[in-house]
Amino acid sequence: MTYPDPLDGSRLSAVLTVGDPLWRSIEVVPATGSTNADLAARARRGESAGRVLVTDHQRAGRGRLGRTWTAPAGSSVAMSVLLRPERDPASWTWLPLLAGLAVADSLRAVADVPAVLKWPNDVLVDDAKVCGILAERVDGPAGPACVLGLGINVHLTADQLPVPTATSLALLRPDRRLARNDIIATVLATLALLYHRWQAGLDAELAAEYVARSGTLGRTVTVLGGDGARFTGEAIAVDPAGRLRVRTPSGVQTFAAGDVTHLR
C-alpha cells in the first residue's frame, strides 16, 4: 500500500534549523532498522546534540522492555533526536515526559484530537495508544547523551494496528488530510520549547502542565517496577521530578520509572 504523504527532508530542514538553535540538522532516510539505534551509535562516536533522524520505514523499531514496534512504510512518524542535557543525568527521567507532552500538544493542534498522557511514555486518544516514546541514555568519550525515539501512528488502518489497544490519526480523524511533515515540524518545535524550559529548571511548571494532560492520574493502575515488583493503587500525583506517586494498600509509592497498566 502506498500512502500519498511523502517526507520532505529539505522542507523540514528549512523550517527547523532556522526555527530553534537546538536542532542542528535533520536527516530523512528511506528505511533503517531503528532510528534510536542509529543515533545511539553516533552518540557513542561523539556526535553533537541536536541531530534528528527520521525514516519512512523502521524495520526493527523498539519500545520499552524490549517490545517491538513495526508499521508499514509511509504510515507513521518514526524519528529520534539526540540530546546532551547540561543537567544532572539523575533528572533525565523528565525527557520522555517532555516528549510525550510535546506530542500530545502537537496532535491537539494539528489533528484536533483529545490526546492525553499515559505515564511515563505513551500518548493516548480515547484510551488507545497513538504514540510511544523510548528514551535511552548513551555513554561515550564525549560524555552522556540521551536518544529520544518517537513513533506516531498516522495513516494506519484498523487491520494494520500492531495491537487492539492502539489507534491512528487516520482512524480518529478520517475526514482530515494529515501530513507527516507538519506533525514532525510541530512536535520538534514544541519539544524544543519544553526542553529549554526544563534546562532552565522550571520543573514545577512543567509538572503542572503534564498533570493537566495526564490520563493516568485519578485512575487505578498497576505499576511494574524495574526490579520486577508490582504495585496496584490509585495514581495520585506527578511530582516536580516527574515521578509518579501511587497510593497503594501499603502506603504511597513513588516511581521514577516503570511500566504502567490502566485498570478499567
PDB file of C-alpha atoms in Angstrom:
ATOM      1  CA  MET A   1       0.000   0.000   0.000  1.00  0.00           C
ATOM      2  CA  THR A   2       1.288   3.488  -0.887  1.00  0.00           C
ATOM      3  CA  TYR A   3       0.436   6.471   1.276  1.00  0.00           C
ATOM      4  CA  PRO A   4       0.285   9.856  -0.539  1.00  0.00           C
ATOM      5  CA  ASP A   5       2.278  11.573   2.199  1.00  0.00           C
ATOM      6  CA  PRO A   6       5.997  11.702   1.332  1.00  0.00           C
ATOM      7  CA  LEU A   7       8.558  13.017   3.778  1.00  0.00           C
ATOM      8  CA  ASP A   8      10.337  16.175   2.658  1.00  0.00           C
ATOM      9  CA  GLY A   9      13.772  16.442   4.249  1.00  0.00           C
ATOM     10  CA  SER A  10      14.600  19.763   2.573  1.00  0.00           C
ATOM     11  CA  ARG A  11      11.407  21.370   3.804  1.00  0.00           C
ATOM     12  CA  LEU A  12      11.881  20.049   7.338  1.00  0.00           C
ATOM     13  CA  SER A  13      15.489  21.251   7.411  1.00  0.00           C
ATOM     14  CA  ALA A  14      14.496  24.713   6.203  1.00  0.00           C
ATOM     15  CA  VAL A  15      11.760  25.027   8.818  1.00  0.00           C
ATOM     16  CA  LEU A  16      13.530  23.539  11.829  1.00  0.00           C
ATOM     17  CA  THR A  17      17.137  24.630  11.575  1.00  0.00           C
ATOM     18  CA  VAL A  18      16.071  28.288  11.380  1.00  0.00           C
ATOM     19  CA  GLY A  19      13.299  27.853  13.939  1.00  0.00           C
ATOM     20  CA  ASP A  20      15.299  26.916  17.035  1.00  0.00           C
ATOM     21  CA  PRO A  21      19.047  26.607  17.649  1.00  0.00           C
ATOM     22  CA  LEU A  22      18.516  23.269  19.421  1.00  0.00           C
ATOM     23  CA  TRP A  23      18.059  21.448  16.110  1.00  0.00           C
ATOM     24  CA  ARG A  24      21.341  21.446  14.218  1.00  0.00           C
ATOM     25  CA  SER A  25      20.384  19.029  11.458  1.00  0.00           C
ATOM     26  CA  ILE A  26      17.564  16.754  10.354  1.00  0.00           C
ATOM     27  CA  GLU A  27      18.159  13.712   8.174  1.00  0.00           C
ATOM     28  CA  VAL A  28      15.453  11.712   6.412  1.00  0.00           C
ATOM     29  CA  VAL A  29      16.281   8.179   5.258  1.00  0.00           C
ATOM     30  CA  PRO A  30      14.045   5.820   3.259  1.00  0.00           C
ATOM     31  CA  ALA A  31      14.458   2.890   5.659  1.00  0.00           C
ATOM     32  CA  THR A  32      16.517   1.713   8.610  1.00  0.00           C
ATOM     33  CA  GLY A  33      16.402  -0.836  11.383  1.00  0.00           C
ATOM     34  CA  SER A  34      15.977   1.584  14.285  1.00  0.00           C
ATOM     35  CA  THR A  35      16.422   5.343  14.378  1.00  0.00           C
ATOM     36  CA  ASN A  36      17.247   5.088  18.088  1.00  0.00           C
ATOM     37  CA  ALA A  37      19.971   2.505  17.459  1.00  0.00           C
ATOM     38  CA  ASP A  38      21.422   4.609  14.642  1.00  0.00           C
ATOM     39  CA  LEU A  39      21.617   7.793  16.716  1.00  0.00           C
ATOM     40  CA  ALA A  40      22.879   5.879  19.757  1.00  0.00           C
ATOM     41  CA  ALA A  41      25.797   4.583  17.686  1.00  0.00           C
ATOM     42  CA  ARG A  42      26.574   8.113  16.546  1.00  0.00           C
ATOM     43  CA  ALA A  43      26.362   9.395  20.117  1.00  0.00           C
ATOM     44  CA  ARG A  44      28.943   6.837  21.218  1.00  0.00           C
ATOM     45  CA  ARG A  45      31.233   8.159  18.487  1.00  0.00           C
ATOM     46  CA  GLY A  46      30.829  11.705  19.825  1.00  0.00           C
ATOM     47  CA  GLU A  47      28.028  13.102  17.636  1.00  0.00           C
ATOM     48  CA  SER A  48      26.912  16.508  18.884  1.00  0.00           C
ATOM     49  CA  ALA A  49      23.460  17.281  20.237  1.00  0.00           C
ATOM     50  CA  GLY A  50      20.580  18.484  18.127  1.00  0.00           C
ATOM     51  CA  ARG A  51      20.592  15.767  15.480  1.00  0.00           C
ATOM     52  CA  VAL A  52      17.246  14.450  14.254  1.00  0.00           C
ATOM     53  CA  LEU A  53      16.827  11.228  12.283  1.00  0.00           C
ATOM     54  CA  VAL A  54      13.538  10.405  10.555  1.00  0.00           C
ATOM     55  CA  THR A  55      12.729   7.350   8.474  1.00  0.00           C
ATOM     56  CA  ASP A  56       9.893   6.389   6.160  1.00  0.00           C
ATOM     57  CA  HIS A  57      10.170   2.749   7.228  1.00  0.00           C
ATOM     58  CA  GLN A  58      11.568   1.484  10.524  1.00  0.00           C
ATOM     59  CA  ARG A  59      12.077  -2.251  10.179  1.00  0.00           C
ATOM     60  CA  ALA A  60      13.192  -3.078  13.723  1.00  0.00           C
ATOM     61  CA  GLY A  61      11.744  -0.391  15.955  1.00  0.00           C
ATOM     62  CA  ARG A  62      11.914  -0.933  19.695  1.00  0.00           C
ATOM     63  CA  GLY A  63       9.768   0.047  22.631  1.00  0.00           C
ATOM     64  CA  ARG A  64      10.267  -0.215  26.373  1.00  0.00           C
ATOM     65  CA  LEU A  65      11.066  -3.586  27.965  1.00  0.00           C
ATOM     66  CA  GLY A  66      12.337  -4.972  24.663  1.00  0.00           C
ATOM     67  CA  ARG A  67       8.979  -4.715  22.883  1.00  0.00           C
ATOM     68  CA  THR A  68       8.995  -4.425  19.100  1.00  0.00           C
ATOM     69  CA  TRP A  69       7.354  -1.606  17.160  1.00  0.00           C
ATOM     70  CA  THR A  70       6.570  -2.025  13.480  1.00  0.00           C
ATOM     71  CA  ALA A  71       4.428  -0.207  10.931  1.00  0.00           C
ATOM     72  CA  PRO A  72       4.063  -0.281   7.134  1.00  0.00           C
ATOM     73  CA  ALA A  73       6.359   2.037   5.175  1.00  0.00           C
ATOM     74  CA  GLY A  74       4.969   5.545   4.914  1.00  0.00           C
ATOM     75  CA  SER A  75       2.257   5.018   7.511  1.00  0.00           C
ATOM     76  CA  SER A  76       3.780   6.625  10.586  1.00  0.00           C
ATOM     77  CA  VAL A  77       6.194   9.114  12.060  1.00  0.00           C
ATOM     78  CA  ALA A  78       9.324   7.271  13.198  1.00  0.00           C
ATOM     79  CA  MET A  79      12.059   9.588  14.425  1.00  0.00           C
ATOM     80  CA  SER A  80      14.732  10.010  17.051  1.00  0.00           C
ATOM     81  CA  VAL A  81      16.552  13.036  18.449  1.00  0.00           C
ATOM     82  CA  LEU A  82      19.952  13.247  20.103  1.00  0.00           C
ATOM     83  CA  LEU A  83      20.265  15.454  23.181  1.00  0.00           C
ATOM     84  CA  ARG A  84      23.141  16.192  25.553  1.00  0.00           C
ATOM     85  CA  PRO A  85      21.450  17.933  28.500  1.00  0.00           C
ATOM     86  CA  GLU A  86      23.507  20.131  30.782  1.00  0.00           C
ATOM     87  CA  ARG A  87      21.544  18.958  33.814  1.00  0.00           C
ATOM     88  CA  ASP A  88      22.421  16.119  36.186  1.00  0.00           C
ATOM     89  CA  PRO A  89      21.593  12.769  34.496  1.00  0.00           C
ATOM     90  CA  ALA A  90      19.558  11.883  37.584  1.00  0.00           C
ATOM     91  CA  SER A  91      16.932  14.358  36.310  1.00  0.00           C
ATOM     92  CA  TRP A  92      16.845  12.952  32.781  1.00  0.00           C
ATOM     93  CA  THR A  93      13.768  10.898  33.660  1.00  0.00           C
ATOM     94  CA  TRP A  94      11.950  14.084  32.663  1.00  0.00           C
ATOM     95  CA  LEU A  95      12.943  13.703  28.995  1.00  0.00           C
ATOM     96  CA  PRO A  96      10.353  11.095  27.896  1.00  0.00           C
ATOM     97  CA  LEU A  97       7.707  13.116  29.747  1.00  0.00           C
ATOM     98  CA  LEU A  98       8.693  16.240  27.810  1.00  0.00           C
ATOM     99  CA  ALA A  99       8.497  14.289  24.565  1.00  0.00           C
ATOM    100  CA  GLY A 100       5.048  12.975  25.478  1.00  0.00           C
ATOM    101  CA  LEU A 101       3.841  16.464  26.355  1.00  0.00           C
ATOM    102  CA  ALA A 102       5.204  17.788  23.042  1.00  0.00           C
ATOM    103  CA  VAL A 103       3.401  15.073  21.081  1.00  0.00           C
ATOM    104  CA  ALA A 104       0.111  15.461  22.960  1.00  0.00           C
ATOM    105  CA  ASP A 105       0.006  19.228  22.483  1.00  0.00           C
ATOM    106  CA  SER A 106       1.076  18.917  18.837  1.00  0.00           C
ATOM    107  CA  LEU A 107      -1.583  16.340  17.987  1.00  0.00           C
ATOM    108  CA  ARG A 108      -4.212  18.502  19.633  1.00  0.00           C
ATOM    109  CA  ALA A 109      -3.082  21.410  17.441  1.00  0.00           C
ATOM    110  CA  VAL A 110      -2.523  19.583  14.137  1.00  0.00           C
ATOM    111  CA  ALA A 111      -5.190  16.861  14.265  1.00  0.00           C
ATOM    112  CA  ASP A 112      -7.669  18.270  16.804  1.00  0.00           C
ATOM    113  CA  VAL A 113      -7.672  15.072  18.865  1.00  0.00           C
ATOM    114  CA  PRO A 114      -8.029  14.972  22.687  1.00  0.00           C
ATOM    115  CA  ALA A 115      -4.581  13.485  23.275  1.00  0.00           C
ATOM    116  CA  VAL A 116      -3.599  12.684  26.865  1.00  0.00           C
ATOM    117  CA  LEU A 117      -0.519  11.251  28.545  1.00  0.00           C
ATOM    118  CA  LYS A 118      -0.069   7.803  29.994  1.00  0.00           C
ATOM    119  CA  TRP A 119       2.862   7.993  32.385  1.00  0.00           C
ATOM    120  CA  PRO A 120       5.701   7.732  31.543  1.00  0.00           C
ATOM    121  CA  ASN A 121       5.960   7.333  27.782  1.00  0.00           C
ATOM    122  CA  ASP A 122       2.707   6.883  25.841  1.00  0.00           C
ATOM    123  CA  VAL A 123       0.226   9.265  24.260  1.00  0.00           C
ATOM    124  CA  LEU A 124      -3.403   8.104  24.198  1.00  0.00           C
ATOM    125  CA  VAL A 125      -6.594   9.189  22.492  1.00  0.00           C
ATOM    126  CA  ASP A 126      -9.829   7.694  23.820  1.00  0.00           C
ATOM    127  CA  ASP A 127      -7.737   5.223  25.876  1.00  0.00           C
ATOM    128  CA  ALA A 128      -5.976   3.905  22.762  1.00  0.00           C
ATOM    129  CA  LYS A 129      -2.265   4.375  22.091  1.00  0.00           C
ATOM    130  CA  VAL A 130      -1.375   6.704  19.242  1.00  0.00           C
ATOM    131  CA  CYS A 131       2.286   7.316  20.147  1.00  0.00           C
ATOM    132  CA  GLY A 132       5.045   5.525  22.018  1.00  0.00           C
ATOM    133  CA  ILE A 133       8.302   7.042  23.256  1.00  0.00           C
ATOM    134  CA  LEU A 134      11.624   5.415  24.109  1.00  0.00           C
ATOM    135  CA  ALA A 135      14.375   7.286  25.959  1.00  0.00           C
ATOM    136  CA  GLU A 136      17.858   5.743  26.122  1.00  0.00           C
ATOM    137  CA  ARG A 137      20.960   7.021  27.860  1.00  0.00           C
ATOM    138  CA  VAL A 138      24.137   6.568  25.835  1.00  0.00           C
ATOM    139  CA  ASP A 139      27.642   6.913  27.286  1.00  0.00           C
ATOM    140  CA  GLY A 140      30.789   7.567  25.294  1.00  0.00           C
ATOM    141  CA  PRO A 141      34.031   9.560  25.220  1.00  0.00           C
ATOM    142  CA  ALA A 142      32.097  12.787  24.710  1.00  0.00           C
ATOM    143  CA  GLY A 143      30.051  12.154  27.864  1.00  0.00           C
ATOM    144  CA  PRO A 144      26.470  11.018  28.426  1.00  0.00           C
ATOM    145  CA  ALA A 145      23.719  11.641  25.878  1.00  0.00           C
ATOM    146  CA  CYS A 146      20.039  10.851  25.574  1.00  0.00           C
ATOM    147  CA  VAL A 147      18.385   9.487  22.458  1.00  0.00           C
ATOM    148  CA  LEU A 148      14.626  10.037  22.368  1.00  0.00           C
ATOM    149  CA  GLY A 149      12.629   7.938  19.928  1.00  0.00           C
ATOM    150  CA  LEU A 150       9.039   8.746  18.949  1.00  0.00           C
ATOM    151  CA  GLY A 151       6.618   6.617  16.963  1.00  0.00           C
ATOM    152  CA  ILE A 152       3.289   8.177  15.971  1.00  0.00           C
ATOM    153  CA  ASN A 153       0.567   6.199  14.191  1.00  0.00           C
ATOM    154  CA  VAL A 154      -0.660   8.413  11.372  1.00  0.00           C
ATOM    155  CA  HIS A 155      -2.162   6.564   8.393  1.00  0.00           C
ATOM    156  CA  LEU A 156      -2.591   3.020   9.733  1.00  0.00           C
ATOM    157  CA  THR A 157      -5.883   1.270   9.022  1.00  0.00           C
ATOM    158  CA  ALA A 158      -7.616  -0.821  11.688  1.00  0.00           C
ATOM    159  CA  ASP A 159      -6.162  -4.087  10.387  1.00  0.00           C
ATOM    160  CA  GLN A 160      -2.635  -2.617  10.362  1.00  0.00           C
ATOM    161  CA  LEU A 161      -2.579  -1.664  14.037  1.00  0.00           C
ATOM    162  CA  PRO A 162       0.046  -3.637  15.995  1.00  0.00           C
ATOM    163  CA  VAL A 163      -2.292  -4.336  18.941  1.00  0.00           C
ATOM    164  CA  PRO A 164      -6.044  -3.928  19.556  1.00  0.00           C
ATOM    165  CA  THR A 165      -5.353  -1.193  22.117  1.00  0.00           C
ATOM    166  CA  ALA A 166      -3.694   1.076  19.532  1.00  0.00           C
ATOM    167  CA  THR A 167      -5.200   3.669  17.220  1.00  0.00           C
ATOM    168  CA  SER A 168      -4.102   6.044  14.457  1.00  0.00           C
ATOM    169  CA  LEU A 169      -4.851   9.603  13.443  1.00  0.00           C
ATOM    170  CA  ALA A 170      -6.467   8.331  10.232  1.00  0.00           C
ATOM    171  CA  LEU A 171      -8.959   6.314  12.265  1.00  0.00           C
ATOM    172  CA  LEU A 172      -9.585   9.173  14.677  1.00  0.00           C
ATOM    173  CA  ARG A 173      -9.958  11.843  12.001  1.00  0.00           C
ATOM    174  CA  PRO A 174     -10.942  10.075   8.737  1.00  0.00           C
ATOM    175  CA  ASP A 175     -12.227  13.352   7.271  1.00  0.00           C
ATOM    176  CA  ARG A 176      -8.901  15.187   7.625  1.00  0.00           C
ATOM    177  CA  ARG A 177      -5.848  15.075   5.389  1.00  0.00           C
ATOM    178  CA  LEU A 178      -2.907  14.940   7.782  1.00  0.00           C
ATOM    179  CA  ALA A 179       0.695  15.391   6.648  1.00  0.00           C
ATOM    180  CA  ARG A 180       3.612  13.778   8.463  1.00  0.00           C
ATOM    181  CA  ASN A 181       5.859  16.747   7.661  1.00  0.00           C
ATOM    182  CA  ASP A 182       3.503  19.062   9.563  1.00  0.00           C
ATOM    183  CA  ILE A 183       3.335  16.672  12.516  1.00  0.00           C
ATOM    184  CA  ILE A 184       7.131  16.292  12.679  1.00  0.00           C
ATOM    185  CA  ALA A 185       7.768  20.036  12.448  1.00  0.00           C
ATOM    186  CA  THR A 186       5.187  20.833  15.124  1.00  0.00           C
ATOM    187  CA  VAL A 187       6.405  18.140  17.517  1.00  0.00           C
ATOM    188  CA  LEU A 188      10.043  19.202  17.220  1.00  0.00           C
ATOM    189  CA  ALA A 189       9.256  22.902  17.628  1.00  0.00           C
ATOM    190  CA  THR A 190       7.151  22.162  20.712  1.00  0.00           C
ATOM    191  CA  LEU A 191       9.747  19.799  22.166  1.00  0.00           C
ATOM    192  CA  ALA A 192      12.459  22.443  21.769  1.00  0.00           C
ATOM    193  CA  LEU A 193      10.436  24.986  23.743  1.00  0.00           C
ATOM    194  CA  LEU A 194       9.745  22.498  26.533  1.00  0.00           C
ATOM    195  CA  TYR A 195      13.383  21.356  26.588  1.00  0.00           C
ATOM    196  CA  HIS A 196      14.673  24.927  27.025  1.00  0.00           C
ATOM    197  CA  ARG A 197      12.299  25.431  29.946  1.00  0.00           C
ATOM    198  CA  TRP A 198      13.457  22.183  31.538  1.00  0.00           C
ATOM    199  CA  GLN A 199      17.106  23.174  31.067  1.00  0.00           C
ATOM    200  CA  ALA A 200      16.232  26.399  32.890  1.00  0.00           C
ATOM    201  CA  GLY A 201      14.978  24.375  35.871  1.00  0.00           C
ATOM    202  CA  LEU A 202      11.258  25.084  35.514  1.00  0.00           C
ATOM    203  CA  ASP A 203      10.338  21.589  36.675  1.00  0.00           C
ATOM    204  CA  ALA A 204       7.381  22.602  38.824  1.00  0.00           C
ATOM    205  CA  GLU A 205       5.747  24.498  35.938  1.00  0.00           C
ATOM    206  CA  LEU A 206       6.304  21.570  33.584  1.00  0.00           C
ATOM    207  CA  ALA A 207       4.883  19.138  36.145  1.00  0.00           C
ATOM    208  CA  ALA A 208       1.709  21.231  36.338  1.00  0.00           C
ATOM    209  CA  GLU A 209       1.368  21.172  32.555  1.00  0.00           C
ATOM    210  CA  TYR A 210       1.994  17.438  32.481  1.00  0.00           C
ATOM    211  CA  VAL A 211      -0.680  16.884  35.132  1.00  0.00           C
ATOM    212  CA  ALA A 212      -3.152  18.922  33.059  1.00  0.00           C
ATOM    213  CA  ARG A 213      -2.636  16.490  30.154  1.00  0.00           C
ATOM    214  CA  SER A 214      -2.455  13.323  32.254  1.00  0.00           C
ATOM    215  CA  GLY A 215      -4.734  10.396  31.509  1.00  0.00           C
ATOM    216  CA  THR A 216      -3.168   8.378  34.339  1.00  0.00           C
ATOM    217  CA  LEU A 217      -3.872  10.470  37.429  1.00  0.00           C
ATOM    218  CA  GLY A 218      -7.021   9.555  39.292  1.00  0.00           C
ATOM    219  CA  ARG A 219      -7.111   6.063  37.826  1.00  0.00           C
ATOM    220  CA  THR A 220      -6.407   2.696  39.374  1.00  0.00           C
ATOM    221  CA  VAL A 221      -3.147   1.457  37.906  1.00  0.00           C
ATOM    222  CA  THR A 222      -0.682  -1.374  38.198  1.00  0.00           C
ATOM    223  CA  VAL A 223       2.977  -0.381  38.074  1.00  0.00           C
ATOM    224  CA  LEU A 224       5.680  -2.910  37.256  1.00  0.00           C
ATOM    225  CA  GLY A 225       8.937  -1.588  38.659  1.00  0.00           C
ATOM    226  CA  GLY A 226      12.380  -2.177  37.253  1.00  0.00           C
ATOM    227  CA  ASP A 227      13.082  -4.761  39.955  1.00  0.00           C
ATOM    228  CA  GLY A 228      10.028  -6.798  38.955  1.00  0.00           C
ATOM    229  CA  ALA A 229       7.923  -5.679  41.920  1.00  0.00           C
ATOM    230  CA  ARG A 230       4.275  -4.996  41.088  1.00  0.00           C
ATOM    231  CA  PHE A 231       2.096  -2.392  42.829  1.00  0.00           C
ATOM    232  CA  THR A 232      -1.597  -1.614  42.359  1.00  0.00           C
ATOM    233  CA  GLY A 233      -3.315   1.533  43.584  1.00  0.00           C
ATOM    234  CA  GLU A 234      -4.589   4.975  42.654  1.00  0.00           C
ATOM    235  CA  ALA A 235      -2.267   7.282  40.701  1.00  0.00           C
ATOM    236  CA  ILE A 236      -2.426  10.483  42.742  1.00  0.00           C
ATOM    237  CA  ALA A 237       0.362  12.796  41.552  1.00  0.00           C
ATOM    238  CA  VAL A 238       3.277  13.524  39.250  1.00  0.00           C
ATOM    239  CA  ASP A 239       5.842  15.376  41.349  1.00  0.00           C
ATOM    240  CA  PRO A 240       8.245  18.132  40.209  1.00  0.00           C
ATOM    241  CA  ALA A 241      10.861  15.463  39.470  1.00  0.00           C
ATOM    242  CA  GLY A 242       8.447  13.824  37.013  1.00  0.00           C
ATOM    243  CA  ARG A 243       7.911  10.798  39.241  1.00  0.00           C
ATOM    244  CA  LEU A 244       4.558   9.054  39.580  1.00  0.00           C
ATOM    245  CA  ARG A 245       3.040   8.717  43.053  1.00  0.00           C
ATOM    246  CA  VAL A 246       0.608   5.850  43.647  1.00  0.00           C
ATOM    247  CA  ARG A 247      -1.481   5.271  46.767  1.00  0.00           C
ATOM    248  CA  THR A 248      -1.375   1.532  47.477  1.00  0.00           C
ATOM    249  CA  PRO A 249      -2.715  -0.549  50.388  1.00  0.00           C
ATOM    250  CA  SER A 250       0.803  -0.449  51.863  1.00  0.00           C
ATOM    251  CA  GLY A 251       1.186   3.314  51.513  1.00  0.00           C
ATOM    252  CA  VAL A 252       2.177   5.830  48.854  1.00  0.00           C
ATOM    253  CA  GLN A 253       4.833   4.565  46.457  1.00  0.00           C
ATOM    254  CA  THR A 254       6.918   6.833  44.221  1.00  0.00           C
ATOM    255  CA  PHE A 255       8.208   5.650  40.840  1.00  0.00           C
ATOM    256  CA  ALA A 256      10.895   7.286  38.706  1.00  0.00           C
ATOM    257  CA  ALA A 257      10.327   4.652  36.018  1.00  0.00           C
ATOM    258  CA  GLY A 258       8.070   1.693  35.465  1.00  0.00           C
ATOM    259  CA  ASP A 259       5.572   0.030  33.185  1.00  0.00           C
ATOM    260  CA  VAL A 260       2.018   1.233  33.900  1.00  0.00           C
ATOM    261  CA  THR A 261      -1.258  -0.507  33.128  1.00  0.00           C
ATOM    262  CA  HIS A 262      -4.500   1.440  33.375  1.00  0.00           C
ATOM    263  CA  LEU A 263      -7.133  -0.722  35.060  1.00  0.00           C
ATOM    264  CA  ARG A 264     -10.738  -0.226  33.977  1.00  0.00           C
TER     265      ARG A 264
END
